[in-house]
Amino acid sequence: MENKPISRLLRLLSQLMELQGEKSFKTKTIANAALAIGKLPFDVATKSLEELAAVKVIGKSVAAKVREIVETGTMKELEALLAETPPGVVEIMSIKGLGPKKVLVIWKELGIENIGELFYACNENRLMEAKGFGLKTQEDIRKSIEFKMANSGRFLYAHVHGFAKGLLSGLREIAGTELISFTGAFRRKAEIVDGLDILIGAPVLEEVVSWIESSEDLQLVERKDDVLTAESGSGVKVYIRFCTAEAYFKELVLQTGSAEHLEELSSRVKEVPSVIASEEEYYRAAGLPFIEPELREGVFEFSLAEKNALPQLICYEDLKGTLHNHSTWSDGASSLEEMARFCRDEMKIEYLGICDHSKSAFYAKGLSEERVLAQHAEIDALNAKLSPFKIFKGIESDILFDGSLDYPVEILSQFDFIVASIHSVFKMSEEKATSRLIKAIENPYTTILGHPTGRLLLSRSGYPVDIPKVIDACAANGVVIEINANPLRLDIDWRWHQYAIEKGVMLSVNPDAHSVRGFNDIHYGIIAARKGGVAAENCLNALNLTEISAFFESRRAHENTHHTI
Ligand SMILES: [Zn+2]
Ligand SMILES: [Zn+2]
């Protein structure tokens, strides 16, 4: 065994000891020895206990630990500490610049137990205000997590979107043609992409090669036949393919659909004319109407297309308001008035649903009952001032472990609507998670089920849920399901939207904004909804102010008939 892994295990031991409140002189001795062992000019594994104990920086107690590692590959003490610490917290400790003191605040005070949650918290500005942190530390942490994610070669759609747009417009200029487009997963607007595929319908390979070579952010990786592979500074792979102008639309179809989509499509196409002027012509040759790129996954598009029942996909302009947002009353960074004015004056929408965290979410400054009432007074005053714009009184109520909501009925009945979400105790069996959610759905005060699986893309899989059962329960109780638009969440997944729609369940595209900037995420929610085949009529916040007021009223009538819970 070499010195490096031994040094690493000792360092981890000292960090975990500190994390669990061990005295600092003990942990320092081990940390110093770990550092020294990494630099010693001889192999510590070949030395006896006595020889090691005689080395000044090691000493007797660490020498025993070294021998234990050499003989067993680990230390009993380390294993015991590892068993007490969530694995995600151990992983957090590997982030550059995060020592045990800061990790302790993250874990115990902010309730964060893995890297995904930490990344989410950085994006919500939650770290900035914690003890010992500041904007700079938060940014450093966010960057190193992004770097870790990039190393996996997979990216959130939202993280490559800006780069992709700039790249395409640069290429369009160089290629001097309008026959240029993204293809593949990025064109299908998949939530996660492992690269960007681009098709150019012009013979400009050499021009593109020299453009890449002179570019600051791109590096040419490979050049093979008609395919160029390049890589961006942040690790995004770019594949550029060339074809003739005549072949362009055919290639566009063939390079956009998923394998499943293309297989089904080819079984339906009898003969495609050798030159086509649009993708529509290709689909026509298959006896089908045009299928939007984001639907070309081979999941449900053909069964709708053959009935001529493809939906008019929802777009941003269909939205009349936004529900589920936070303000400085809990963990948001913008005041209620700033949030409302932004919706009214910048987004030009008719209403804002404010849903700060409920009292159990202590790490997010959840509202006590008194603060709920104080917030309602502020909302009343703002509504008088901003009319006809309207702020709806909502709350994001934690779904407690037993499935109940976070306030007594006297308080629950004061809200216009309630988003019920799980924020704690994610370790549950599928049965437990499902019954916990269903109990919350059956609560007559629940209006919307928030981020139903708790997943954080690329970093936390979420609790296991029997989703059809949950959707059926929403259908039975008239509860709306959220499409959380935060690009890390996009939860409920688009693959379930059609099932919800078939059951008559409405969906709500909610940005879960924690500042005015956060409203921008609504675009990613719309992209997810389009992938799921959602039309405006399936979407709660596409209702205008009059319609949604009536909807909330009808839900309140439903509360009154079920007031014994
Ligand atoms: Zn939430
Ligand atoms: Zn929220």
PDB file of N, CA and C in Angstrom, residues 212-279:
ATOM      1  N   ILE A 212     -13.294  26.953 -35.697  1.00  0.00           N
ATOM      2  CA  ILE A 212     -13.118  26.300 -34.389  1.00  0.00           C
ATOM      3  C   ILE A 212     -11.692  26.518 -33.900  1.00  0.00           C
ATOM      4  N   GLU A 213     -10.725  26.364 -34.827  1.00  0.00           N
ATOM      5  CA  GLU A 213      -9.330  26.504 -34.414  1.00  0.00           C
ATOM      6  C   GLU A 213      -8.994  27.902 -33.922  1.00  0.00           C
ATOM      7  N   SER A 214      -9.721  28.887 -34.435  1.00  0.00           N
ATOM      8  CA  SER A 214      -9.420  30.253 -33.990  1.00  0.00           C
ATOM      9  C   SER A 214     -10.301  30.659 -32.799  1.00  0.00           C
ATOM     10  N   SER A 215     -11.227  29.785 -32.442  1.00  0.00           N
ATOM     11  CA  SER A 215     -12.135  30.149 -31.350  1.00  0.00           C
ATOM     12  C   SER A 215     -11.465  29.974 -29.990  1.00  0.00           C
ATOM     13  N   GLU A 216     -11.843  30.841 -29.046  1.00  0.00           N
ATOM     14  CA  GLU A 216     -11.226  30.789 -27.719  1.00  0.00           C
ATOM     15  C   GLU A 216     -11.838  29.715 -26.845  1.00  0.00           C
ATOM     16  N   ASP A 217     -13.137  29.475 -27.045  1.00  0.00           N
ATOM     17  CA  ASP A 217     -13.819  28.574 -26.121  1.00  0.00           C
ATOM     18  C   ASP A 217     -13.957  27.150 -26.654  1.00  0.00           C
ATOM     19  N   LEU A 218     -13.524  26.911 -27.909  1.00  0.00           N
ATOM     20  CA  LEU A 218     -13.721  25.582 -28.495  1.00  0.00           C
ATOM     21  C   LEU A 218     -12.396  24.978 -28.903  1.00  0.00           C
ATOM     22  N   GLN A 219     -12.314  23.654 -28.730  1.00  0.00           N
ATOM     23  CA  GLN A 219     -11.122  22.968 -29.171  1.00  0.00           C
ATOM     24  C   GLN A 219     -11.513  21.834 -30.095  1.00  0.00           C
ATOM     25  N   LEU A 220     -10.805  21.693 -31.209  1.00  0.00           N
ATOM     26  CA  LEU A 220     -11.109  20.604 -32.127  1.00  0.00           C
ATOM     27  C   LEU A 220     -10.549  19.316 -31.555  1.00  0.00           C
ATOM     28  N   VAL A 221     -11.403  18.310 -31.369  1.00  0.00           N
ATOM     29  CA  VAL A 221     -10.962  17.055 -30.765  1.00  0.00           C
ATOM     30  C   VAL A 221     -10.686  16.006 -31.840  1.00  0.00           C
ATOM     31  N   GLU A 222     -11.599  15.955 -32.841  1.00  0.00           N
ATOM     32  CA  GLU A 222     -11.451  14.924 -33.855  1.00  0.00           C
ATOM     33  C   GLU A 222     -12.085  15.386 -35.161  1.00  0.00           C
ATOM     34  N   ARG A 223     -11.547  14.872 -36.234  1.00  0.00           N
ATOM     35  CA  ARG A 223     -12.079  15.196 -37.548  1.00  0.00           C
ATOM     36  C   ARG A 223     -12.140  13.896 -38.324  1.00  0.00           C
ATOM     37  N   LYS A 224     -13.358  13.437 -38.573  1.00  0.00           N
ATOM     38  CA  LYS A 224     -13.496  12.115 -39.164  1.00  0.00           C
ATOM     39  C   LYS A 224     -14.578  12.182 -40.221  1.00  0.00           C
ATOM     40  N   ASP A 225     -14.228  11.874 -41.448  1.00  0.00           N
ATOM     41  CA  ASP A 225     -15.164  11.990 -42.571  1.00  0.00           C
ATOM     42  C   ASP A 225     -15.862  13.345 -42.525  1.00  0.00           C
ATOM     43  N   ASP A 226     -17.209  13.289 -42.379  1.00  0.00           N
ATOM     44  CA  ASP A 226     -17.965  14.541 -42.391  1.00  0.00           C
ATOM     45  C   ASP A 226     -18.363  14.996 -41.004  1.00  0.00           C
ATOM     46  N   VAL A 227     -17.709  14.473 -39.991  1.00  0.00           N
ATOM     47  CA  VAL A 227     -18.085  14.831 -38.618  1.00  0.00           C
ATOM     48  C   VAL A 227     -16.918  15.490 -37.902  1.00  0.00           C
ATOM     49  N   LEU A 228     -17.209  16.668 -37.340  1.00  0.00           N
ATOM     50  CA  LEU A 228     -16.200  17.333 -36.519  1.00  0.00           C
ATOM     51  C   LEU A 228     -16.618  17.196 -35.067  1.00  0.00           C
ATOM     52  N   THR A 229     -15.665  16.844 -34.216  1.00  0.00           N
ATOM     53  CA  THR A 229     -15.952  16.805 -32.786  1.00  0.00           C
ATOM     54  C   THR A 229     -15.120  17.883 -32.118  1.00  0.00           C
ATOM     55  N   ALA A 230     -15.789  18.728 -31.350  1.00  0.00           N
ATOM     56  CA  ALA A 230     -15.077  19.785 -30.637  1.00  0.00           C
ATOM     57  C   ALA A 230     -15.512  19.745 -29.183  1.00  0.00           C
ATOM     58  N   GLU A 231     -14.788  20.459 -28.347  1.00  0.00           N
ATOM     59  CA  GLU A 231     -15.156  20.491 -26.935  1.00  0.00           C
ATOM     60  C   GLU A 231     -15.018  21.912 -26.410  1.00  0.00           C
ATOM     61  N   SER A 232     -15.991  22.318 -25.596  1.00  0.00           N
ATOM     62  CA  SER A 232     -15.947  23.664 -25.036  1.00  0.00           C
ATOM     63  C   SER A 232     -15.092  23.671 -23.778  1.00  0.00           C
ATOM     64  N   GLY A 233     -14.727  24.857 -23.326  1.00  0.00           N
ATOM     65  CA  GLY A 233     -13.913  25.001 -22.128  1.00  0.00           C
ATOM     66  C   GLY A 233     -14.539  24.323 -20.928  1.00  0.00           C
ATOM     67  N   SER A 234     -15.862  24.305 -20.860  1.00  0.00           N
ATOM     68  CA  SER A 234     -16.497  23.677 -19.702  1.00  0.00           C
ATOM     69  C   SER A 234     -16.824  22.201 -19.947  1.00  0.00           C
ATOM     70  N   GLY A 235     -16.308  21.645 -21.028  1.00  0.00           N
ATOM     71  CA  GLY A 235     -16.415  20.200 -21.218  1.00  0.00           C
ATOM     72  C   GLY A 235     -17.596  19.723 -22.038  1.00  0.00           C
ATOM     73  N   VAL A 236     -18.309  20.643 -22.688  1.00  0.00           N
ATOM     74  CA  VAL A 236     -19.447  20.218 -23.514  1.00  0.00           C
ATOM     75  C   VAL A 236     -18.925  19.748 -24.871  1.00  0.00           C
ATOM     76  N   LYS A 237     -19.274  18.522 -25.236  1.00  0.00           N
ATOM     77  CA  LYS A 237     -18.863  17.990 -26.544  1.00  0.00           C
ATOM     78  C   LYS A 237     -19.816  18.516 -27.620  1.00  0.00           C
ATOM     79  N   VAL A 238     -19.227  18.894 -28.747  1.00  0.00           N
ATOM     80  CA  VAL A 238     -20.033  19.406 -29.854  1.00  0.00           C
ATOM     81  C   VAL A 238     -19.745  18.555 -31.091  1.00  0.00           C
ATOM     82  N   TYR A 239     -20.791  18.023 -31.714  1.00  0.00           N
ATOM     83  CA  TYR A 239     -20.621  17.196 -32.912  1.00  0.00           C
ATOM     84  C   TYR A 239     -21.252  17.933 -34.087  1.00  0.00           C
ATOM     85  N   ILE A 240     -20.454  18.251 -35.090  1.00  0.00           N
ATOM     86  CA  ILE A 240     -20.979  18.988 -36.236  1.00  0.00           C
ATOM     87  C   ILE A 240     -20.938  18.091 -37.468  1.00  0.00           C
ATOM     88  N   ARG A 241     -22.095  17.939 -38.106  1.00  0.00           N
ATOM     89  CA  ARG A 241     -22.181  17.071 -39.294  1.00  0.00           C
ATOM     90  C   ARG A 241     -22.571  17.916 -40.502  1.00  0.00           C
ATOM     91  N   PHE A 242     -22.145  17.466 -41.648  1.00  0.00           N
ATOM     92  CA  PHE A 242     -22.410  18.219 -42.879  1.00  0.00           C
ATOM     93  C   PHE A 242     -23.172  17.350 -43.868  1.00  0.00           C
ATOM     94  N   CYS A 243     -24.033  17.980 -44.643  1.00  0.00           N
ATOM     95  CA  CYS A 243     -24.684  17.245 -45.728  1.00  0.00           C
ATOM     96  C   CYS A 243     -24.960  18.249 -46.845  1.00  0.00           C
ATOM     97  N   THR A 244     -25.474  17.755 -47.974  1.00  0.00           N
ATOM     98  CA  THR A 244     -25.803  18.660 -49.072  1.00  0.00           C
ATOM     99  C   THR A 244     -27.121  19.369 -48.750  1.00  0.00           C
ATOM    100  N   ALA A 245     -27.353  20.476 -49.414  1.00  0.00           N
ATOM    101  CA  ALA A 245     -28.606  21.215 -49.204  1.00  0.00           C
ATOM    102  C   ALA A 245     -29.796  20.333 -49.536  1.00  0.00           C
ATOM    103  N   GLU A 246     -29.650  19.459 -50.565  1.00  0.00           N
ATOM    104  CA  GLU A 246     -30.763  18.600 -50.974  1.00  0.00           C
ATOM    105  C   GLU A 246     -31.129  17.593 -49.890  1.00  0.00           C
ATOM    106  N   ALA A 247     -30.106  17.125 -49.197  1.00  0.00           N
ATOM    107  CA  ALA A 247     -30.347  16.060 -48.206  1.00  0.00           C
ATOM    108  C   ALA A 247     -30.740  16.622 -46.844  1.00  0.00           C
ATOM    109  N   TYR A 248     -30.699  17.951 -46.705  1.00  0.00           N
ATOM    110  CA  TYR A 248     -30.783  18.565 -45.374  1.00  0.00           C
ATOM    111  C   TYR A 248     -32.018  18.165 -44.569  1.00  0.00           C
ATOM    112  N   PHE A 249     -33.216  18.307 -45.126  1.00  0.00           N
ATOM    113  CA  PHE A 249     -34.420  18.069 -44.307  1.00  0.00           C
ATOM    114  C   PHE A 249     -34.600  16.600 -43.953  1.00  0.00           C
ATOM    115  N   LYS A 250     -34.174  15.751 -44.880  1.00  0.00           N
ATOM    116  CA  LYS A 250     -34.228  14.325 -44.585  1.00  0.00           C
ATOM    117  C   LYS A 250     -33.292  14.018 -43.409  1.00  0.00           C
ATOM    118  N   GLU A 251     -32.092  14.549 -43.496  1.00  0.00           N
ATOM    119  CA  GLU A 251     -31.105  14.333 -42.431  1.00  0.00           C
ATOM    120  C   GLU A 251     -31.584  14.929 -41.106  1.00  0.00           C
ATOM    121  N   LEU A 252     -32.250  16.069 -41.211  1.00  0.00           N
ATOM    122  CA  LEU A 252     -32.731  16.735 -40.000  1.00  0.00           C
ATOM    123  C   LEU A 252     -33.698  15.815 -39.246  1.00  0.00           C
ATOM    124  N   VAL A 253     -34.584  15.186 -40.002  1.00  0.00           N
ATOM    125  CA  VAL A 253     -35.512  14.235 -39.369  1.00  0.00           C
ATOM    126  C   VAL A 253     -34.727  13.067 -38.770  1.00  0.00           C
ATOM    127  N   LEU A 254     -33.812  12.504 -39.573  1.00  0.00           N
ATOM    128  CA  LEU A 254     -33.117  11.282 -39.148  1.00  0.00           C
ATOM    129  C   LEU A 254     -32.145  11.520 -37.997  1.00  0.00           C
ATOM    130  N   GLN A 255     -31.681  12.771 -37.853  1.00  0.00           N
ATOM    131  CA  GLN A 255     -30.719  13.032 -36.777  1.00  0.00           C
ATOM    132  C   GLN A 255     -31.363  13.638 -35.535  1.00  0.00           C
ATOM    133  N   THR A 256     -32.680  13.877 -35.595  1.00  0.00           N
ATOM    134  CA  THR A 256     -33.337  14.494 -34.441  1.00  0.00           C
ATOM    135  C   THR A 256     -34.039  13.476 -33.541  1.00  0.00           C
ATOM    136  N   GLY A 257     -34.808  12.575 -34.136  1.00  0.00           N
ATOM    137  CA  GLY A 257     -35.611  11.648 -33.328  1.00  0.00           C
ATOM    138  C   GLY A 257     -34.762  10.698 -32.505  1.00  0.00           C
ATOM    139  N   SER A 258     -35.330  10.214 -31.404  1.00  0.00           N
ATOM    140  CA  SER A 258     -34.653   9.177 -30.616  1.00  0.00           C
ATOM    141  C   SER A 258     -34.684   7.892 -31.429  1.00  0.00           C
ATOM    142  N   ALA A 259     -33.901   6.899 -31.026  1.00  0.00           N
ATOM    143  CA  ALA A 259     -33.860   5.633 -31.751  1.00  0.00           C
ATOM    144  C   ALA A 259     -35.261   5.026 -31.841  1.00  0.00           C
ATOM    145  N   GLU A 260     -36.022   5.101 -30.754  1.00  0.00           N
ATOM    146  CA  GLU A 260     -37.375   4.526 -30.727  1.00  0.00           C
ATOM    147  C   GLU A 260     -38.288   5.248 -31.721  1.00  0.00           C
ATOM    148  N   HIS A 261     -38.159   6.585 -31.741  1.00  0.00           N
ATOM    149  CA  HIS A 261     -38.985   7.370 -32.657  1.00  0.00           C
ATOM    150  C   HIS A 261     -38.669   6.987 -34.100  1.00  0.00           C
ATOM    151  N   LEU A 262     -37.363   6.910 -34.422  1.00  0.00           N
ATOM    152  CA  LEU A 262     -36.971   6.660 -35.806  1.00  0.00           C
ATOM    153  C   LEU A 262     -37.372   5.260 -36.259  1.00  0.00           C
ATOM    154  N   GLU A 263     -37.313   4.324 -35.343  1.00  0.00           N
ATOM    155  CA  GLU A 263     -37.697   2.957 -35.687  1.00  0.00           C
ATOM    156  C   GLU A 263     -39.183   2.911 -36.067  1.00  0.00           C
ATOM    157  N   GLU A 264     -39.996   3.533 -35.236  1.00  0.00           N
ATOM    158  CA  GLU A 264     -41.434   3.563 -35.496  1.00  0.00           C
ATOM    159  C   GLU A 264     -41.716   4.329 -36.798  1.00  0.00           C
ATOM    160  N   LEU A 265     -41.003   5.439 -36.955  1.00  0.00           N
ATOM    161  CA  LEU A 265     -41.219   6.264 -38.151  1.00  0.00           C
ATOM    162  C   LEU A 265     -40.882   5.477 -39.412  1.00  0.00           C
ATOM    163  N   SER A 266     -39.737   4.781 -39.389  1.00  0.00           N
ATOM    164  CA  SER A 266     -39.318   4.081 -40.610  1.00  0.00           C
ATOM    165  C   SER A 266     -40.285   2.953 -40.944  1.00  0.00           C
ATOM    166  N   SER A 267     -40.916   2.389 -39.934  1.00  0.00           N
ATOM    167  CA  SER A 267     -41.883   1.325 -40.226  1.00  0.00           C
ATOM    168  C   SER A 267     -43.142   1.884 -40.890  1.00  0.00           C
ATOM    169  N   ARG A 268     -43.356   3.175 -40.760  1.00  0.00           N
ATOM    170  CA  ARG A 268     -44.560   3.776 -41.339  1.00  0.00           C
ATOM    171  C   ARG A 268     -44.312   4.450 -42.693  1.00  0.00           C
ATOM    172  N   VAL A 269     -43.050   4.752 -42.973  1.00  0.00           N
ATOM    173  CA  VAL A 269     -42.748   5.464 -44.213  1.00  0.00           C
ATOM    174  C   VAL A 269     -42.646   4.472 -45.353  1.00  0.00           C
ATOM    175  N   LYS A 270     -43.406   4.700 -46.422  1.00  0.00           N
ATOM    176  CA  LYS A 270     -43.270   3.812 -47.564  1.00  0.00           C
ATOM    177  C   LYS A 270     -42.151   4.316 -48.442  1.00  0.00           C
ATOM    178  N   GLU A 271     -42.284   5.555 -48.864  1.00  0.00           N
ATOM    179  CA  GLU A 271     -41.245   6.091 -49.726  1.00  0.00           C
ATOM    180  C   GLU A 271     -41.140   7.593 -49.509  1.00  0.00           C
ATOM    181  N   VAL A 272     -39.944   8.046 -49.215  1.00  0.00           N
ATOM    182  CA  VAL A 272     -39.748   9.486 -49.063  1.00  0.00           C
ATOM    183  C   VAL A 272     -39.190  10.006 -50.376  1.00  0.00           C
ATOM    184  N   PRO A 273     -39.780  11.054 -50.948  1.00  0.00           N
ATOM    185  CA  PRO A 273     -39.221  11.616 -52.190  1.00  0.00           C
ATOM    186  C   PRO A 273     -37.744  11.944 -51.986  1.00  0.00           C
ATOM    187  N   SER A 274     -36.944  11.840 -53.025  1.00  0.00           N
ATOM    188  CA  SER A 274     -35.492  11.978 -52.827  1.00  0.00           C
ATOM    189  C   SER A 274     -35.105  13.373 -52.347  1.00  0.00           C
ATOM    190  N   VAL A 275     -35.823  14.393 -52.780  1.00  0.00           N
ATOM    191  CA  VAL A 275     -35.548  15.727 -52.240  1.00  0.00           C
ATOM    192  C   VAL A 275     -36.817  16.253 -51.587  1.00  0.00           C
ATOM    193  N   ILE A 276     -36.703  16.667 -50.323  1.00  0.00           N
ATOM    194  CA  ILE A 276     -37.871  17.261 -49.667  1.00  0.00           C
ATOM    195  C   ILE A 276     -37.503  18.667 -49.192  1.00  0.00           C
ATOM    196  N   ALA A 277     -38.514  19.524 -49.088  1.00  0.00           N
ATOM    197  CA  ALA A 277     -38.255  20.923 -48.766  1.00  0.00           C
ATOM    198  C   ALA A 277     -38.592  21.253 -47.313  1.00  0.00           C
ATOM    199  N   SER A 278     -39.048  20.262 -46.587  1.00  0.00           N
ATOM    200  CA  SER A 278     -39.356  20.514 -45.175  1.00  0.00           C
ATOM    201  C   SER A 278     -39.484  19.185 -44.441  1.00  0.00           C
ATOM    202  N   GLU A 279     -39.434  19.242 -43.112  1.00  0.00           N
ATOM    203  CA  GLU A 279     -39.637  18.023 -42.329  1.00  0.00           C
ATOM    204  C   GLU A 279     -41.079  17.532 -42.468  1.00  0.00           C
TER     205      GLU A 279
END
